[in-house]
Coordinates of C-alpha atoms and ligand atoms in Angstrom, one line a residue:
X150 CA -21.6 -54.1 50.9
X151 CA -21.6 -55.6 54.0
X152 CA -23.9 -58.3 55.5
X153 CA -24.8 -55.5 57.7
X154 CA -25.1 -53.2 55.1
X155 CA -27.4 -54.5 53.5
X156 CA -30.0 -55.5 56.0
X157 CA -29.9 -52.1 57.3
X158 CA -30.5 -51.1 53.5
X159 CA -33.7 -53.7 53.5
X160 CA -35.2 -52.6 56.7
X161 CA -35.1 -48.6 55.4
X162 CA -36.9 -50.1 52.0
X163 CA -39.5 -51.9 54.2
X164 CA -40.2 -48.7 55.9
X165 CA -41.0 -47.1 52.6
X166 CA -43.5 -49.7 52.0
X167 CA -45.1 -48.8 55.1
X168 CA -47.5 -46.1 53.2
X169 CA -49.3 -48.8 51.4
X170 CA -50.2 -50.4 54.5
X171 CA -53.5 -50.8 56.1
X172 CA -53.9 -49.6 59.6
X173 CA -53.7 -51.2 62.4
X174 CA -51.4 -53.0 60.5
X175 CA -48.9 -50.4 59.4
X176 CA -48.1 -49.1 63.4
X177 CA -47.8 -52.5 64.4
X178 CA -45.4 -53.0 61.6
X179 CA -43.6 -49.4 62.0
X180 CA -43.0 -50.6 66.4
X181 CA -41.7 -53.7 65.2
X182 CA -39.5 -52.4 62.4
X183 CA -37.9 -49.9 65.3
X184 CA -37.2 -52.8 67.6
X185 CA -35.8 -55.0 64.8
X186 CA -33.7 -51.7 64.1
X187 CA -32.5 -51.4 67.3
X188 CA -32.0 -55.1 68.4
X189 CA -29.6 -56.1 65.0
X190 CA -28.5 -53.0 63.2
X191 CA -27.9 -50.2 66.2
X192 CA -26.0 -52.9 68.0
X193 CA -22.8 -51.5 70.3
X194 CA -21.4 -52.9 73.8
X195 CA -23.1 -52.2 76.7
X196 CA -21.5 -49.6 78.8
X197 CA -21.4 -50.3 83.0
X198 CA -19.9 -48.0 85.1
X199 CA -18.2 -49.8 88.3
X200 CA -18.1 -48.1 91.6
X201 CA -16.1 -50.1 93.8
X202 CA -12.9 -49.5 96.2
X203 CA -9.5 -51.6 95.7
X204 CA -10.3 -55.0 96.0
X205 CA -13.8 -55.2 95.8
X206 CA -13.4 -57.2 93.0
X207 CA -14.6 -55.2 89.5
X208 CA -11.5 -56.9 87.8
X209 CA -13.0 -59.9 88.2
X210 CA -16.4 -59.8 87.8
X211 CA -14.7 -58.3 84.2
X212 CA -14.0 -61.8 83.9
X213 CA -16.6 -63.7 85.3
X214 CA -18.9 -62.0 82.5
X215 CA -16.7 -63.0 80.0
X216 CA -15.3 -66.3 81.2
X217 CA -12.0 -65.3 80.5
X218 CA -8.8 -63.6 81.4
X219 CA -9.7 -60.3 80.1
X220 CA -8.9 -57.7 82.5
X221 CA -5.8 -58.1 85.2
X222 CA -6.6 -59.0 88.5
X223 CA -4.9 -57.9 91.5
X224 CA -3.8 -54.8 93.8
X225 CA -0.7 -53.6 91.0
X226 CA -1.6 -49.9 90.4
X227 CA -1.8 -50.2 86.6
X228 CA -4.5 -52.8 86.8
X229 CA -7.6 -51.2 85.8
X230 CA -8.0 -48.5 83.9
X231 CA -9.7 -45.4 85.1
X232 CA -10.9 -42.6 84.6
X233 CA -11.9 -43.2 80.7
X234 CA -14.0 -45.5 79.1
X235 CA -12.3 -48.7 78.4
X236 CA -13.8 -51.7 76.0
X237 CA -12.7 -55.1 77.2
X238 CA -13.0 -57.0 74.2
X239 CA -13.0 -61.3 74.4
X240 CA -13.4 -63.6 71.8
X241 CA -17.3 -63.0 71.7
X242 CA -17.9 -59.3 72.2
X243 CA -17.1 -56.5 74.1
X244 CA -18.0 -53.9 77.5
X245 CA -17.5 -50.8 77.7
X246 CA -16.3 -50.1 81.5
X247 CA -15.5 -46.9 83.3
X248 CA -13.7 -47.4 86.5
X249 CA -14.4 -44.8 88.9
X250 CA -12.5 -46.0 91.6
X251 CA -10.2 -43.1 91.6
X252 CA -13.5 -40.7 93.6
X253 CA -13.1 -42.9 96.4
X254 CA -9.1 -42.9 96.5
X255 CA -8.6 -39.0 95.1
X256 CA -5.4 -40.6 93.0
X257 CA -5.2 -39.5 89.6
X258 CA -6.4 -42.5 87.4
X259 CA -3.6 -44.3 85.0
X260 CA -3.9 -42.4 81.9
X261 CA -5.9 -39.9 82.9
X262 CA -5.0 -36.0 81.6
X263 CA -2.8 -35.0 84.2
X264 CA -4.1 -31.0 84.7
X265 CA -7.5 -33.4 86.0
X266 CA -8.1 -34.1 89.7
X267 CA -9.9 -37.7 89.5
X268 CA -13.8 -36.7 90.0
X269 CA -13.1 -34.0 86.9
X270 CA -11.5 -37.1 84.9
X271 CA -14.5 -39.2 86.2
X272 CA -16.8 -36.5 84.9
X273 CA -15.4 -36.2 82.0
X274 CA -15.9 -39.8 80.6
X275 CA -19.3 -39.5 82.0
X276 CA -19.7 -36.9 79.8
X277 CA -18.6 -38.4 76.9
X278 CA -21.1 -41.5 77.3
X279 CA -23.9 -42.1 79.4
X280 CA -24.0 -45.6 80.7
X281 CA -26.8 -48.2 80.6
X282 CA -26.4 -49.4 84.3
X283 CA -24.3 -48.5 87.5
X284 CA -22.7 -51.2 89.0
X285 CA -22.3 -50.9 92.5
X286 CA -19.7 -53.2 94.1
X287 CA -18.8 -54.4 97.7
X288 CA -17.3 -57.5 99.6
X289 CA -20.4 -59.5 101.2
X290 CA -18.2 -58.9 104.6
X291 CA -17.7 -55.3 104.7
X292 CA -21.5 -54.9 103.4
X293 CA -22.1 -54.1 107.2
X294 CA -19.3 -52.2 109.0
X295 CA -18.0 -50.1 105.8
X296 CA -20.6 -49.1 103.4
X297 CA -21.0 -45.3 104.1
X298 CA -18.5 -44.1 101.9
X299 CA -18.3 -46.3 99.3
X300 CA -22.2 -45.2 99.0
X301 CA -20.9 -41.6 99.0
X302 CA -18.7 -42.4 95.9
X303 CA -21.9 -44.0 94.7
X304 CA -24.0 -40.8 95.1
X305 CA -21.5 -38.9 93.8
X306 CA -21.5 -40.8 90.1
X307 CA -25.4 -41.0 90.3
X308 CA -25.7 -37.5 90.5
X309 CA -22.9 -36.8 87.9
X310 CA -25.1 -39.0 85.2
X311 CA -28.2 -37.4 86.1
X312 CA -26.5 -33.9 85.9
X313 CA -25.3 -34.3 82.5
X314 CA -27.9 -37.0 80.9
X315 CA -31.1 -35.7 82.4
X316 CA -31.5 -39.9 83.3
X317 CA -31.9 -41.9 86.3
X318 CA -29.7 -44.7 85.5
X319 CA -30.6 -47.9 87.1
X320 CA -27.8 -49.1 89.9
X321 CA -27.4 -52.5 90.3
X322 CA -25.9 -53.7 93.5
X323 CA -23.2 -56.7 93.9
X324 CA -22.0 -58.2 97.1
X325 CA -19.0 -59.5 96.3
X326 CA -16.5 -62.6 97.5
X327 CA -19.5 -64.3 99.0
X328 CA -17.6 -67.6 99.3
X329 CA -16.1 -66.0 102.2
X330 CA -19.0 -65.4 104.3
X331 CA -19.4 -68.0 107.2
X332 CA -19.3 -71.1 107.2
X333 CA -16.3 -70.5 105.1
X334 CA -15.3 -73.5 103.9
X335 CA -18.5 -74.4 102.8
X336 CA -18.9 -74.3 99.1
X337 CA -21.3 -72.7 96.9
X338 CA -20.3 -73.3 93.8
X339 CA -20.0 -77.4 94.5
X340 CA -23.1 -77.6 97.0
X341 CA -23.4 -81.2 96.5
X342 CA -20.8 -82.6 98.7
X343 CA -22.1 -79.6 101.6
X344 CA -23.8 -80.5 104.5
X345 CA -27.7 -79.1 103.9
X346 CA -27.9 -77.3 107.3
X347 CA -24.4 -75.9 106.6
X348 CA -25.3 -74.7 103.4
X349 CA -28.6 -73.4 104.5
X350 CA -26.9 -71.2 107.4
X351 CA -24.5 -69.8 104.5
X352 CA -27.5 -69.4 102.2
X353 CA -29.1 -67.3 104.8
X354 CA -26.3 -65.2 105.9
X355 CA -26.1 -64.1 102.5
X356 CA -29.5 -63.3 101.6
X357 CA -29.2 -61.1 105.4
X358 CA -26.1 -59.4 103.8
X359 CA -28.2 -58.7 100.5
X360 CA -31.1 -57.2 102.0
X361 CA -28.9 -55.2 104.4
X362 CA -27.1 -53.8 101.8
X363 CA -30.4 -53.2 100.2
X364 CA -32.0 -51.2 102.8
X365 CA -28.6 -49.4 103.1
X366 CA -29.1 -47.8 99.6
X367 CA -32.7 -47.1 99.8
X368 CA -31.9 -44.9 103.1
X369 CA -30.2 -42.6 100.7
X370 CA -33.0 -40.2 98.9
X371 CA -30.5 -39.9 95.7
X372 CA -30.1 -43.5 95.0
X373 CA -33.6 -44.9 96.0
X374 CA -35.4 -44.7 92.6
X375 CA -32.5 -45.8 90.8
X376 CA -32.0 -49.1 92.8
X377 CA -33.1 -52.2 90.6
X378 CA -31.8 -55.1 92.9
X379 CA -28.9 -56.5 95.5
X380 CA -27.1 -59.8 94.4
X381 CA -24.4 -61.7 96.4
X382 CA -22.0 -63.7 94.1
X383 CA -18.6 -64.9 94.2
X384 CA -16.6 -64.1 90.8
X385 CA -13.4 -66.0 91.6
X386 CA -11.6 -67.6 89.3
X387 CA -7.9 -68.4 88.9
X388 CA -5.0 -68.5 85.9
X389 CA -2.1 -70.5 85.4
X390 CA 1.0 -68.5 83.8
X391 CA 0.4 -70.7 80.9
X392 CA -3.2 -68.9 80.6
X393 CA -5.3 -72.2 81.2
X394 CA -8.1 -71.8 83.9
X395 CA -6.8 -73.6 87.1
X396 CA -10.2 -73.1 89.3
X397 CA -13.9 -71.7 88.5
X398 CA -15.6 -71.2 91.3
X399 CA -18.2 -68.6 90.1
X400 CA -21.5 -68.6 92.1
X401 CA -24.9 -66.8 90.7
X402 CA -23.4 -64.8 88.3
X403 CA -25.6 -65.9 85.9
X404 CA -28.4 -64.3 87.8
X405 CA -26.3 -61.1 87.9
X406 CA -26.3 -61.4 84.0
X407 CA -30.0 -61.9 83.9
X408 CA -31.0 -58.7 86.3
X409 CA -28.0 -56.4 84.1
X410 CA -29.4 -57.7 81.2
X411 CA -33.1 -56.7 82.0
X412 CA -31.8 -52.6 82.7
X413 CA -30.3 -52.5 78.9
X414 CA -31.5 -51.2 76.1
X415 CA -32.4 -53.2 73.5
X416 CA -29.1 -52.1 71.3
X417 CA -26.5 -53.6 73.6
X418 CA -28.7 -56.5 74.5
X419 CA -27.3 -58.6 71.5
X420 CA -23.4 -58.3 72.0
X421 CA -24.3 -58.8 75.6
X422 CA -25.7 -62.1 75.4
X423 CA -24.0 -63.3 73.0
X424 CA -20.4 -62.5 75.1
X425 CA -22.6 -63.7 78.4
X426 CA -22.4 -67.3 76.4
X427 CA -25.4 -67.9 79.0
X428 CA -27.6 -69.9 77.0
X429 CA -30.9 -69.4 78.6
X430 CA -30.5 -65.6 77.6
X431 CA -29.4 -66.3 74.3
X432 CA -32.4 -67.9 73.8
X433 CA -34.5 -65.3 75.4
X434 CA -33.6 -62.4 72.5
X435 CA -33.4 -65.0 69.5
X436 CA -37.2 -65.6 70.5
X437 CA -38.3 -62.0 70.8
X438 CA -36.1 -61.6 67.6
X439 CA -38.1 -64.3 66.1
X440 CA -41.4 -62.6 67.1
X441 CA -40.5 -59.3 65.9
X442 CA -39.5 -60.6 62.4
X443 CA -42.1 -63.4 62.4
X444 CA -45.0 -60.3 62.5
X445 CA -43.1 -57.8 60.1
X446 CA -43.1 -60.9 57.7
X447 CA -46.7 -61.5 58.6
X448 CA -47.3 -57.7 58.0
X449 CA -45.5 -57.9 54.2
X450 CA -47.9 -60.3 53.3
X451 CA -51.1 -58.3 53.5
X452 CA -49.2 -55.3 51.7
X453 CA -51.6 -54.9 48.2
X454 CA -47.9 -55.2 46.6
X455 CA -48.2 -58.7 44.6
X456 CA -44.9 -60.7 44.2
X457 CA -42.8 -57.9 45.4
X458 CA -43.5 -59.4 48.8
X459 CA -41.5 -62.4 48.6
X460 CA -38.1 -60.7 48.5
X461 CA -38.5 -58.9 51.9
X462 CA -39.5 -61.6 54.0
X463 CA -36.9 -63.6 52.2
X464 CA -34.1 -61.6 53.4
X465 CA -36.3 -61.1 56.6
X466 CA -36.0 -64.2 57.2
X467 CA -32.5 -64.9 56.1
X468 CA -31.0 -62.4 58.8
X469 CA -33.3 -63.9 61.7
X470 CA -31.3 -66.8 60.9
X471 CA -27.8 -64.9 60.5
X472 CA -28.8 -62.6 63.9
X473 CA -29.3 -66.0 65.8
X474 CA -26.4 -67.6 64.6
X475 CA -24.6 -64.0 65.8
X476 CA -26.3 -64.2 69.0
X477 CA -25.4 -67.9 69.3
X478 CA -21.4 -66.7 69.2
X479 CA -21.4 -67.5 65.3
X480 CA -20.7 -65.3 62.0
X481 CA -22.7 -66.9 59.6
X482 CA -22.3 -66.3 55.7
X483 CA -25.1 -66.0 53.6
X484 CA -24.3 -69.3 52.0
X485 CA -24.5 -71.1 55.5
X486 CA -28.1 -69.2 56.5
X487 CA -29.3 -70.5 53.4
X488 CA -27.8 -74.0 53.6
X489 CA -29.6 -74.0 57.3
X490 CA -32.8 -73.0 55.9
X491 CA -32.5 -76.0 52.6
X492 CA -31.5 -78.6 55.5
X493 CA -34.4 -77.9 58.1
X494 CA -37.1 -78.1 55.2
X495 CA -37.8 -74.0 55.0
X496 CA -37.4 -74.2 51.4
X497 CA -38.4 -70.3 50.9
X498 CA -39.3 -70.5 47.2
X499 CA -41.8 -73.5 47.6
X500 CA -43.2 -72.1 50.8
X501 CA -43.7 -68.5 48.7
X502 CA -45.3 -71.4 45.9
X503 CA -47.7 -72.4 48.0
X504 CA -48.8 -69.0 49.6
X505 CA -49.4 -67.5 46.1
X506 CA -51.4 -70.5 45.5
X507 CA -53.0 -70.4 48.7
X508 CA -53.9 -66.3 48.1
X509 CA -54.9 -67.4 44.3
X510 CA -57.4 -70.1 45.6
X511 CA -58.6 -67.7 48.7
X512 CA -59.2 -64.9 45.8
X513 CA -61.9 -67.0 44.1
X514 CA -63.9 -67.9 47.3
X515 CA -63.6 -64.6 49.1
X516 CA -61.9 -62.0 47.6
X517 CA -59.6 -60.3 51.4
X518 CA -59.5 -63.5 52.7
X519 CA -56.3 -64.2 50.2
X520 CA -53.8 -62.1 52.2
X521 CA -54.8 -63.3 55.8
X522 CA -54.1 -66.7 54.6
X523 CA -51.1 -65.5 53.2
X524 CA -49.7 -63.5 56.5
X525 CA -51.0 -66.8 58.4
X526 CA -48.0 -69.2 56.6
X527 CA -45.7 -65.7 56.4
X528 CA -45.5 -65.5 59.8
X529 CA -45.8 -68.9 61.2
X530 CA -43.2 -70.1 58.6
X531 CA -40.7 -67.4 60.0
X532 CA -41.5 -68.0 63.7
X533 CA -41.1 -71.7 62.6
X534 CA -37.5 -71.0 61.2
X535 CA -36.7 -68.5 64.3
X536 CA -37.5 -71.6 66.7
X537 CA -35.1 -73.8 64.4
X538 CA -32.5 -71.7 64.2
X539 CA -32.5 -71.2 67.9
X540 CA -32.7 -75.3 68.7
X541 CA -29.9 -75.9 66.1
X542 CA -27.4 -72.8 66.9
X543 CA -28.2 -71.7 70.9
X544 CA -29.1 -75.0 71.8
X545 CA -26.8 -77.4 70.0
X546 CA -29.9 -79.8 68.7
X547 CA -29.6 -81.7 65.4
X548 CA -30.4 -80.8 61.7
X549 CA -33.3 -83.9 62.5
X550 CA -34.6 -82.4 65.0
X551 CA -34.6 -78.7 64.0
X552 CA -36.3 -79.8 60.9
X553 CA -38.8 -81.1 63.8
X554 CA -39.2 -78.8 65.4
X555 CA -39.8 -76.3 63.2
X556 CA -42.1 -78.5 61.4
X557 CA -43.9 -78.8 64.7
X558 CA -43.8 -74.6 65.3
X559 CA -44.9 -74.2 62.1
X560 CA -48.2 -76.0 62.7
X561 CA -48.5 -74.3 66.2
X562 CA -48.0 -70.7 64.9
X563 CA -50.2 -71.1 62.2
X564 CA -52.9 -72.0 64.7
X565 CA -52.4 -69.4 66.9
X566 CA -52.1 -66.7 64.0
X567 CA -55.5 -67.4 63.2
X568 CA -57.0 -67.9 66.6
X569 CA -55.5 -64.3 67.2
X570 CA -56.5 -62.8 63.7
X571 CA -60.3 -63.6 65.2
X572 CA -59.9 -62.3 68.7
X573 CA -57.7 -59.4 68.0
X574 CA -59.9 -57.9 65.1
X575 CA -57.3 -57.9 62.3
X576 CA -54.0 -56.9 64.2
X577 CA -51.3 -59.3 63.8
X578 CA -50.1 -61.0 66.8
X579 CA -47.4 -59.3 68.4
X580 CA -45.9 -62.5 70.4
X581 CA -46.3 -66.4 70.7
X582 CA -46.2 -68.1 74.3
X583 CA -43.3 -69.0 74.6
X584 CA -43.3 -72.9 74.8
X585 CA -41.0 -74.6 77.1
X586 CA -42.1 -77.7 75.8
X587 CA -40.5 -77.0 72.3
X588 CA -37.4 -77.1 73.5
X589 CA -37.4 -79.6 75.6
X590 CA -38.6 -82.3 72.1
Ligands
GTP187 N1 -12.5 -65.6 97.4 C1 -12.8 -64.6 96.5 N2 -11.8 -63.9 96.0 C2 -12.2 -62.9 95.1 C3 -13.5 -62.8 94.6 N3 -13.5 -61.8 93.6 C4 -12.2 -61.3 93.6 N4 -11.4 -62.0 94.4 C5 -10.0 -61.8 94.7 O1 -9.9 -60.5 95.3 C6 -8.7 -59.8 94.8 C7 -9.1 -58.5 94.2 O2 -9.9 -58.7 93.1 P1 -9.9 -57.7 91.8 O3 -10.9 -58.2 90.9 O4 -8.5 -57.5 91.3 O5 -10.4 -56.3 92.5 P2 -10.6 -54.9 91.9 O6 -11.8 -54.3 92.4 O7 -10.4 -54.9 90.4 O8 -9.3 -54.1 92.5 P3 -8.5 -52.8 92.0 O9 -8.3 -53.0 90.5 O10 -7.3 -52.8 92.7 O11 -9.4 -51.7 92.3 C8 -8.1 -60.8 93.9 O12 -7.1 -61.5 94.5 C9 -9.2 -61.7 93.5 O13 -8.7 -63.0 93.1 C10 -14.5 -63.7 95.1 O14 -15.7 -63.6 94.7 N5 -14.1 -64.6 96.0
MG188 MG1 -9.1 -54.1 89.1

């Protein structure tokens, strides 16, 4: 059995256990059981769909995601697939793309059956797979004098998703090449050595050009729900033969990352982040990762099941630490989650030691009171471990200091568990501020 196997095994056991659960524990449990589902085990590659005419650039923002030569740049007919999905796979993950530059052109797409005009090949891989997010793409210059019908071509897939997926699927808007808006030498992506004025003019221009394109879509009735946001960028980035990266000069695509990453669902939001290689997103899902698991482990530990507890949040536990480490760009082995956990102190058998002594010692004062202490040091131990694991794998820290830190999380979560248990009559809490200071130790 696989790694994977296997937690998707443990997660269909916990939802058996579920019946022995009190309310309002049990649906709080069952919601956080469905995201953890979703986040780690119904994982696949997002799936954008690129509306853009020759040039525009969707080759490269291909590899401006990835930070890598993964798709062929340049005007060569065989460049880009279309017409079919197509997963770009780099080192770290995968996208599924569908080019539908062929509505605009009415050329047949490369590969595409040959009896199909291009909207019926187009329609056809829409079909097959709805997307998570149109992306919408146009050269910051031609935003003003030649939009009309590339937003035709963009009405036209809209209302090809909606026809066959019943959805509204959110369309995402990228202005494109915006190092080449005036002043042109002027240059974003190294604004230190830029004159201030001469960057502020650029600055300006650009935002102009993003709100012009903005208005532009929300003219049109079909698109104006869908619309999520307009974002200038500049993707460019350039290859020796030898395959070694002669220039970066990526501007805001980070950003871009951040609003795309928002309109997913939760299943691709893994791969994506972890292929993104943007840190401050990695660390964004490892901690809503850690908070789902953190309260499924606090859940587990006011089940009436005695002992049988312990193995659950144990491997719990164990794949918040191997889902981070994925997330991070990593394939951990069991051996190295659990060497993580020995190093940064979370020795799981004494902490389960001390609980059952905790619960035993709570039984004799108040009988109840046993399991609340006991979900207290469940979930603040895991939350304490999820923090760790993100300082030491997303974040590059030491073993010191993630034994630090989640030495210091641990007392924190604890704390707010039982500040929470008061105020929120018996529901476990859901999330934990998020504590900037943390990472910053
Ligand atoms: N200066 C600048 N050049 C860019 C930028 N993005 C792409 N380019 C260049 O524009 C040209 C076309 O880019 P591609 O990414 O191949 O465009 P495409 O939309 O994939 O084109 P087709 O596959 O032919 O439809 C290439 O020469 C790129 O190097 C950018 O942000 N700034
Ligand atoms: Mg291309």
């Amino acid at each position: 059995m696989t790694l994977r196997e296997e937690l998707i095994e443990k997660s269909l056991r916990l939802e058996e256990m579920l019946d022995r659960v009190p309310e309002p524990v049990a649906r709080q449990m069952r919601d956080r059981i469905g995201e953890f589902r979703e986040l780690l085990l119904e994982q696949r590659p997002p799936r954008f769909v690129l509306v853009g005419r020759r040039g525009a650039g969707k080759s490269s923002l291909i590899n401006a995601i990835f930070g890598e030569r993964i798709a062929e740049v340049g005007h060569e007919k065989a460049t880009t697939h279309r017409g079919k999905w197509w997963s770009y796979a780099g080192d770290l993950g995968t996208v599924d793309l569908l080019d539908t530059r062929g509505i605009q052109e009415g050329t047949t797409p490369e590969g595409a059956e040959a009896d199909l005009t291009p909207v019926e090949s187009i329609a056809a891989a829409l079909e097959q797979k709805a997307p998570d997010a149109v992306v919408f793409l146009i050269k910051a210059k031609e935003v003003d004098a030649a939009i009309d019908g590339d937003l035709d071509a963009l009405t036209e897939v809209c209302e090809h998703i909606r026809r066959l997926h019943h959805i509204p699927v959110p369309v995402v808007a990228v202005a494109t090449h915006c190092d080449e808006v005036e002043p042109k030498n002027v240059r974003l992506h190294e604004p230190e050595g830029e004159r201030d004025d001469d960057l502020q003019e650029k600055l300006e221009r650009i935002e102009r050009i993003e709100q012009h394109l903005e208005r532009k879509i929300r003219e049109r009735d079909e698109l104006r729900d869908q619309f999520v946001a307009a974002h200038g960028v500049s993707t460019y980035q350039s290859w020796r033969r030898d395959g070694t990266r002669r220039a970066d000069e990526r501007w805001r695509i980070e950003e871009l990352l951040d609003f795309l990453l928002d309109e997913l669902p939760d299943q691709a939001r893994v791969e994506f982040v972890r292929l993104s290689q943007v840190k401050a997103m990695q660390r964004r899902i490892a901690d809503r990762l850690t908070n789902i698991v953190s309260t499924i482990c606090g859940g587990i530990a006011v089940t009436p099941v005695p002992i049988a507890d312990i193995g659950p949040i144990t491997s719990l536990q164990m794949s918040l630490v191997t889902g981070i480490g994925y997330i991070s760009g990593r394939r951990l082995e069991v051996k190295t989650a659990t060497e993580f956990l020995g190093a940064i102190g979370a020795n799981v058998g004494a902490a389960v030691a001390l609980r059952e002594a905790a619960r035993a010692l709570a039984k004799v004062v108040t009988p109840g009171l046993g399991s609340v202490i006991s979900a207290a040091v469940a979930y603040a131990g895991t939350k304490a471990i999820g923090r760790a694991a993100s300082a030491y794998f997303i974040d590059g820290v030491d073993v010191k200091k993630a034994r630090k830190i989640f030495k210091s999380t641990k007392k924190k979560a604890r704390k707010a568990f039982e500040r929470s248990e008061e105020e929120n009559d018996g529901e476990l809490p859901v999330a934990f501020p998020y504590d900037e200071e943390d990472q910053q130790q």
